[in-house]
Amino acid sequence: MIRKIVKIDEDKCTGCGLCASACHENAIVMENGKAHLLRDDFCDGFGDCLPACPAGAITIEERESVAYSPEAVEMRKQILASQKGGNGSVHMAHAGGCPGSAMHTFNRNNAPVEKQMPPVETSGNYDSHVVPSELIQWPVQIKLLPTQAPFFENAHLLIAADCTAYAYAAFHRDFIKNHITLIGCPKLDEGDYTEKLTQIISNNSIKSITIVRMEVPCCGGLERAATEALKASGKFLPWRVVVISRDGKIIE
């Protein structure tokens, strides 16, 4: 039969996975960093994925295809539901592609709290009580994050140098909590973060920005990229910079 169905231009596809998240029928999967229509009978041809694609890689075409099958879609939904994480997590991107860039959100209200691993040698100051993670999205690396995602809407951004979480002991409690986390190292990562951060700030409803960096000079690159991105976005948002010393103290 001839019917309407989505068409994905792989040359334009950036592999962000937003179309897969937007497809109510789970008809789109990510494979080798590109979006693909999994099966024709999963696609209803309504095109809910079109507005989610920032690259304009998806269109609707009329071609020979098997009929849309609600029964097959429902079966796939049940299979995917059984594969959801057991800690309150929801997989926002579908199977395939790089596992490290697949989007997830975590419901910290429902997730069980994990207990700390004891150190090799315990001391009198060691707290063995439960320590919750405050991370609410994945991925966190600036290089892996898409420029548009549902978790960015009305978000408070934390843009942090990756060493800060190791130097400052209460990083989850004082910075990650209630924030969408973006991390990177301007000394070790290739390229500049400014363009990527500009797109994230421009393309989403961001409420505020917190920049956390180390006191070392090379960390200034992260602060510069974030502040330049905020200027380039043309938005006026509350923002602050926090500097962490090498011995784990807030110094600015």
Short mmCIF file of C-alpha atoms in Angstrom, two decimals:
data_model
loop_
_atom_site.label_atom_id
_atom_site.label_comp_id
_atom_site.label_asym_id
_atom_site.label_seq_id
_atom_site.Cartn_x
_atom_site.Cartn_y
_atom_site.Cartn_z
CA MET A 1 0.00 0.00 0.00
CA ILE A 2 1.03 3.62 -0.58
CA ARG A 3 0.97 5.67 2.64
CA LYS A 4 2.72 8.47 4.49
CA ILE A 5 5.82 7.50 6.48
CA VAL A 6 8.87 9.27 7.89
CA LYS A 7 12.09 9.58 5.90
CA ILE A 8 15.42 10.23 7.65
CA ASP A 9 18.30 11.89 5.81
CA GLU A 10 21.40 10.30 7.34
CA ASP A 11 23.67 12.97 5.85
CA LYS A 12 21.86 15.66 7.86
CA CYS A 13 21.37 13.54 11.00
CA THR A 14 23.67 14.64 13.86
CA GLY A 15 22.89 11.64 16.08
CA CYS A 16 21.38 13.70 18.91
CA GLY A 17 18.63 11.11 19.52
CA LEU A 18 15.85 13.67 20.06
CA CYS A 19 13.68 12.14 17.33
CA ALA A 20 13.87 8.75 19.03
CA SER A 21 12.75 10.31 22.29
CA ALA A 22 9.89 12.18 20.59
CA CYS A 23 8.52 9.16 18.72
CA HIS A 24 5.53 7.86 20.68
CA GLU A 25 5.64 4.57 18.78
CA ASN A 26 9.35 3.90 19.45
CA ALA A 27 9.79 3.49 15.71
CA ILE A 28 13.16 5.27 15.57
CA VAL A 29 16.41 3.85 16.94
CA MET A 30 19.98 5.15 17.03
CA GLU A 31 22.54 2.98 15.22
CA ASN A 32 26.17 3.93 14.62
CA GLY A 33 25.43 7.48 15.67
CA LYS A 34 22.52 7.95 13.22
CA ALA A 35 18.73 7.75 13.48
CA HIS A 36 16.99 4.93 11.64
CA LEU A 37 13.38 3.86 11.17
CA LEU A 38 13.31 0.49 12.91
CA ARG A 39 10.28 -0.97 11.11
CA ASP A 40 7.71 0.50 8.74
CA ASP A 41 4.79 -0.97 10.67
CA PHE A 42 5.89 0.93 13.80
CA CYS A 43 5.52 4.34 12.08
CA ASP A 44 2.05 5.93 11.98
CA GLY A 45 3.23 8.66 9.59
CA PHE A 46 1.97 11.52 11.79
CA GLY A 47 5.48 12.96 12.19
CA ASP A 48 5.70 13.73 15.91
CA CYS A 49 9.46 13.37 15.46
CA LEU A 50 9.74 16.20 12.91
CA PRO A 51 9.72 19.21 15.27
CA ALA A 52 12.17 17.45 17.61
CA CYS A 53 14.91 17.28 14.96
CA PRO A 54 17.18 20.36 15.18
CA ALA A 55 18.94 19.46 11.91
CA GLY A 56 15.86 19.17 9.67
CA ALA A 57 16.84 15.59 8.82
CA ILE A 58 13.30 14.16 8.96
CA THR A 59 10.51 14.60 6.41
CA ILE A 60 7.28 12.80 5.55
CA GLU A 61 7.11 10.95 2.23
CA GLU A 62 4.50 8.81 0.48
CA ARG A 63 5.78 5.42 -0.58
CA GLU A 64 5.01 1.72 -0.69
CA SER A 65 4.91 0.37 2.84
CA VAL A 66 3.24 -2.18 5.07
CA ALA A 67 0.36 -0.84 7.14
CA TYR A 68 0.89 0.75 10.54
CA SER A 69 0.39 -1.87 13.28
CA PRO A 70 -0.79 -0.62 16.71
CA GLU A 71 -0.48 -4.18 18.02
CA ALA A 72 3.21 -4.40 17.08
CA VAL A 73 3.83 -0.98 18.62
CA GLU A 74 2.16 -1.97 21.88
CA MET A 75 4.25 -5.13 22.08
CA ARG A 76 7.44 -3.10 21.58
CA LYS A 77 6.38 -0.64 24.28
CA GLN A 78 5.90 -3.48 26.71
CA ILE A 79 9.35 -4.84 25.93
CA LEU A 80 10.96 -1.42 26.37
CA ALA A 81 9.06 -0.84 29.62
CA SER A 82 10.51 -4.05 31.03
CA GLN A 83 14.01 -2.78 30.17
CA LYS A 84 13.73 0.49 32.09
CA GLY A 85 16.13 0.99 34.96
CA GLY A 86 15.08 -0.18 38.40
CA ASN A 87 16.36 2.92 40.24
CA GLY A 88 13.77 5.37 39.00
CA SER A 89 15.65 5.94 35.76
CA VAL A 90 14.09 6.46 32.36
CA HIS A 91 15.97 5.79 29.11
CA MET A 92 15.22 8.77 26.89
CA ALA A 93 17.14 7.57 23.85
CA HIS A 94 16.77 4.19 22.23
CA ALA A 95 19.14 1.30 21.72
CA GLY A 96 22.09 1.59 19.37
CA GLY A 97 24.78 4.17 18.80
CA CYS A 98 27.18 5.16 21.57
CA PRO A 99 25.90 4.00 24.99
CA GLY A 100 27.74 6.90 26.60
CA SER A 101 25.63 9.47 24.74
CA ALA A 102 22.23 7.82 25.25
CA MET A 103 20.04 10.22 27.21
CA HIS A 104 18.63 9.27 30.59
CA THR A 105 16.90 11.09 33.42
CA PHE A 106 16.82 9.89 37.01
CA ASN A 107 13.95 10.37 39.42
CA ARG A 108 15.80 10.97 42.66
CA ASN A 109 12.55 11.06 44.68
CA ASN A 110 11.93 7.38 43.96
CA ALA A 111 15.45 6.03 43.64
CA PRO A 112 16.82 3.96 46.51
CA VAL A 113 19.82 5.45 48.27
CA GLU A 114 23.02 3.49 47.93
CA LYS A 115 25.38 2.90 50.83
CA GLN A 116 28.99 4.02 50.67
CA MET A 117 31.76 1.51 50.18
CA PRO A 118 33.88 1.49 53.34
CA PRO A 119 37.50 2.57 52.96
CA VAL A 120 40.32 0.10 53.30
CA GLU A 121 41.28 1.65 56.62
CA THR A 122 38.41 3.22 58.56
CA SER A 123 38.92 6.20 60.80
CA GLY A 124 36.92 7.77 63.58
CA ASN A 125 35.74 10.53 61.24
CA TYR A 126 34.32 8.22 58.58
CA ASP A 127 30.55 8.53 58.04
CA SER A 128 29.09 5.18 57.04
CA HIS A 129 25.56 6.50 56.51
CA VAL A 130 23.88 6.46 53.11
CA VAL A 131 25.04 9.03 50.56
CA PRO A 132 22.57 9.83 47.76
CA SER A 133 23.55 10.79 44.25
CA GLU A 134 22.00 14.07 43.09
CA LEU A 135 22.69 13.56 39.37
CA ILE A 136 19.42 13.87 37.43
CA GLN A 137 20.52 13.36 33.81
CA TRP A 138 22.95 11.55 31.53
CA PRO A 139 25.23 12.21 29.69
CA VAL A 140 27.17 14.90 31.54
CA GLN A 141 30.22 15.46 29.31
CA ILE A 142 29.81 18.65 27.29
CA LYS A 143 31.14 16.85 24.21
CA LEU A 144 28.43 14.16 24.46
CA LEU A 145 25.43 16.28 25.39
CA PRO A 146 22.88 17.18 22.68
CA THR A 147 22.12 20.85 22.14
CA GLN A 148 18.42 20.24 22.78
CA ALA A 149 16.87 17.80 25.24
CA PRO A 150 13.76 17.68 27.44
CA PHE A 151 15.88 17.87 30.59
CA PHE A 152 17.20 21.31 29.55
CA GLU A 153 13.74 22.92 29.71
CA ASN A 154 13.45 25.31 32.69
CA ALA A 155 16.76 23.96 33.96
CA HIS A 156 19.39 25.43 36.25
CA LEU A 157 22.68 24.64 34.53
CA LEU A 158 25.84 23.59 36.34
CA ILE A 159 28.89 23.97 34.08
CA ALA A 160 31.81 22.43 35.95
CA ALA A 161 35.42 21.48 35.44
CA ASP A 162 35.59 17.74 35.99
CA CYS A 163 38.31 18.02 38.68
CA THR A 164 36.02 20.06 40.92
CA ALA A 165 33.93 17.04 41.90
CA TYR A 166 37.08 15.29 43.15
CA ALA A 167 38.47 18.28 45.02
CA TYR A 168 35.26 19.44 46.72
CA ALA A 169 33.80 16.69 48.93
CA ALA A 170 30.18 17.89 49.04
CA PHE A 171 29.91 18.51 45.30
CA HIS A 172 26.65 16.57 44.81
CA ARG A 173 24.94 18.23 47.75
CA ASP A 174 26.11 21.80 47.10
CA PHE A 175 26.23 21.97 43.29
CA ILE A 176 24.70 19.05 41.38
CA LYS A 177 21.44 18.93 43.37
CA ASN A 178 18.54 20.35 41.31
CA HIS A 179 20.89 21.20 38.43
CA ILE A 180 21.52 19.81 34.97
CA THR A 181 25.23 18.98 35.00
CA LEU A 182 27.70 19.72 32.20
CA ILE A 183 31.35 18.85 32.77
CA GLY A 184 34.54 19.20 30.80
CA CYS A 185 38.27 19.94 30.92
CA PRO A 186 39.48 22.77 28.67
CA LYS A 187 43.07 21.57 28.99
CA LEU A 188 42.49 17.96 27.91
CA ASP A 189 39.48 18.19 25.57
CA GLU A 190 40.05 19.19 21.98
CA GLY A 191 38.32 22.29 20.64
CA ASP A 192 36.38 25.03 22.37
CA TYR A 193 33.14 24.66 24.31
CA THR A 194 31.77 28.10 23.42
CA GLU A 195 29.75 27.13 20.34
CA LYS A 196 28.19 24.06 21.98
CA LEU A 197 27.30 25.95 25.16
CA THR A 198 25.85 28.82 23.11
CA GLN A 199 23.51 26.41 21.32
CA ILE A 200 22.42 24.80 24.59
CA ILE A 201 21.64 28.16 26.20
CA SER A 202 19.99 29.56 23.06
CA ASN A 203 17.86 26.52 22.19
CA ASN A 204 16.40 25.83 25.63
CA SER A 205 14.57 27.61 28.45
CA ILE A 206 17.49 27.90 30.86
CA LYS A 207 16.77 29.56 34.22
CA SER A 208 20.27 30.12 35.63
CA ILE A 209 23.93 29.17 35.16
CA THR A 210 26.47 28.18 37.80
CA ILE A 211 30.10 27.81 36.69
CA VAL A 212 32.40 25.82 38.99
CA ARG A 213 36.11 25.73 38.19
CA MET A 214 39.41 24.96 39.85
CA GLU A 215 41.83 27.69 40.89
CA VAL A 216 44.42 26.54 38.32
CA PRO A 217 44.84 28.88 35.31
CA CYS A 218 43.88 26.31 32.66
CA CYS A 219 40.39 26.11 34.18
CA GLY A 220 39.87 29.70 33.09
CA GLY A 221 39.09 28.33 29.63
CA LEU A 222 35.88 26.78 30.91
CA GLU A 223 34.78 30.01 32.59
CA ARG A 224 35.55 32.02 29.45
CA ALA A 225 33.64 29.59 27.22
CA ALA A 226 30.59 29.68 29.50
CA THR A 227 30.50 33.47 29.86
CA GLU A 228 31.07 33.99 26.13
CA ALA A 229 28.30 31.54 25.36
CA LEU A 230 25.92 33.41 27.64
CA LYS A 231 26.77 36.68 25.87
CA ALA A 232 26.40 35.12 22.43
CA SER A 233 22.98 33.70 23.32
CA GLY A 234 21.63 37.22 23.88
CA LYS A 235 19.89 36.06 27.06
CA PHE A 236 20.06 37.79 30.43
CA LEU A 237 20.22 35.01 33.02
CA PRO A 238 21.32 34.83 36.65
CA TRP A 239 24.83 33.41 36.74
CA ARG A 240 27.73 32.95 39.14
CA VAL A 241 31.27 31.60 39.18
CA VAL A 242 32.60 29.45 42.04
CA VAL A 243 36.34 28.72 42.32
CA ILE A 244 37.57 25.63 44.16
CA SER A 245 41.09 25.43 45.62
CA ARG A 246 43.29 22.40 45.09
CA ASP A 247 42.81 21.43 48.74
CA GLY A 248 39.02 21.42 48.34
CA LYS A 249 37.87 24.80 49.63
CA ILE A 250 35.63 27.42 48.03
CA ILE A 251 37.86 30.47 47.59
CA GLU A 252 35.70 32.72 45.42
#
